[in-house]
Short mmCIF file of C-alpha atoms in Angstrom, two decimals:
data_model
loop_
_atom_site.label_atom_id
_atom_site.label_comp_id
_atom_site.label_asym_id
_atom_site.label_seq_id
_atom_site.Cartn_x
_atom_site.Cartn_y
_atom_site.Cartn_z
CA MET V 1 146.76 43.65 42.65
CA SER V 2 143.62 45.48 43.44
CA THR V 3 143.69 48.98 45.01
CA GLN V 4 142.13 47.58 48.18
CA GLU V 5 144.72 44.98 48.26
CA THR V 6 147.39 47.37 47.80
CA VAL V 7 146.20 49.69 50.66
CA GLY V 8 145.73 46.75 52.98
CA LEU V 9 149.28 45.51 52.39
CA LEU V 10 150.85 48.85 52.74
CA SER V 11 148.83 49.37 55.93
CA THR V 12 150.45 46.01 57.29
CA VAL V 13 153.77 46.79 56.05
CA ASN V 14 153.46 50.21 58.00
CA GLU V 15 152.47 48.18 60.98
CA THR V 16 155.29 46.04 60.72
CA LEU V 17 157.74 48.84 60.51
CA ALA V 18 156.14 50.34 63.86
CA GLU V 19 156.48 47.04 65.47
CA ILE V 20 160.44 47.17 64.64
CA GLY V 21 160.67 50.74 65.97
CA PHE V 22 159.72 53.29 63.30
CA ASP V 23 157.91 56.25 64.31
CA GLU V 24 154.00 55.70 63.53
CA ALA V 25 153.36 59.36 62.92
CA GLU V 26 156.10 59.34 60.10
CA LEU V 27 154.71 56.18 58.88
CA ALA V 28 151.22 57.85 58.50
CA GLU V 29 152.28 60.23 56.23
CA ALA V 30 154.33 57.57 54.07
CA THR V 31 153.28 57.02 50.69
CA ALA V 32 153.69 53.92 48.31
CA ASP V 33 156.45 55.80 46.61
CA TRP V 34 158.38 56.27 49.80
CA LYS V 35 161.88 54.27 49.56
CA LEU V 36 162.80 52.20 52.46
CA ARG V 37 166.21 53.73 52.79
CA ALA V 38 166.12 57.09 51.13
CA GLU V 39 162.83 58.26 52.83
CA LEU V 40 162.40 56.17 55.81
CA GLY V 41 166.17 55.78 56.40
CA LEU V 42 166.19 52.10 57.11
CA SER V 43 169.56 50.78 58.25
CA SER V 44 171.25 47.48 57.50
CA VAL V 45 170.11 46.04 60.81
CA GLU V 46 166.43 47.45 60.46
CA THR V 47 166.50 45.82 56.87
CA THR V 48 167.26 42.39 58.27
CA GLU V 49 164.55 42.83 60.95
CA LEU V 50 162.08 43.76 58.38
CA GLN V 51 162.78 40.78 56.20
CA LEU V 52 162.52 38.65 59.08
CA ALA V 53 159.17 40.29 60.42
CA LEU V 54 157.75 39.92 56.88
CA LYS V 55 158.74 36.14 56.88
CA GLN V 56 156.82 35.88 60.01
CA ARG V 57 153.74 38.11 59.45
CA PHE V 58 153.13 37.03 55.58
CA GLY V 59 154.94 33.82 55.22
CA VAL V 60 157.04 35.10 52.44
CA THR V 61 160.77 35.58 51.79
CA VAL V 62 161.46 39.05 50.28
CA ASP V 63 165.16 39.72 49.77
CA LEU V 64 165.51 43.34 50.67
CA TRP V 65 169.14 43.31 49.52
CA ASP V 66 168.50 42.31 45.86
CA GLN V 67 167.99 45.89 44.82
CA ASP V 68 169.11 49.16 45.95
CA ASP V 69 165.86 50.52 47.63
CA TYR V 70 162.43 49.32 47.51
CA THR V 71 159.42 51.61 47.50
CA LEU V 72 156.53 50.74 50.07
CA GLY V 73 154.43 50.08 47.11
CA ARG V 74 156.79 47.59 45.50
CA LEU V 75 157.35 45.72 48.45
CA ALA V 76 153.47 45.28 48.87
CA GLU V 77 153.61 43.76 45.36
CA LEU V 78 156.27 41.30 45.88
CA ILE V 79 154.50 40.36 49.09
CA ALA V 80 151.16 39.89 46.85
CA GLU V 81 152.98 38.20 44.16
CA GLN V 82 154.66 35.53 46.59
CA ARG V 83 151.16 34.93 48.29
CA SER V 84 149.35 34.31 45.28
CA GLY V 85 152.15 32.15 43.72
CA SER V 86 153.00 34.48 40.86
#
């Protein structure tokens, strides 16, 4: 995945998080290494909302429950992999 694609996907993931209620100022400071639960404090309800929002926005299914805690960067990679068919 190219750096430009990563930055674009991270930005879109952050927009999606803002749409489900996360603070935009906090998201503006988030880096690719931030974990969904540890740094952002994603609850189980928000995890489900994010999973559904990613399906709607990107047309991909990312199982956010198959790992303890995804980073924003890893989430962007998973989206890119599914979109490219990898």
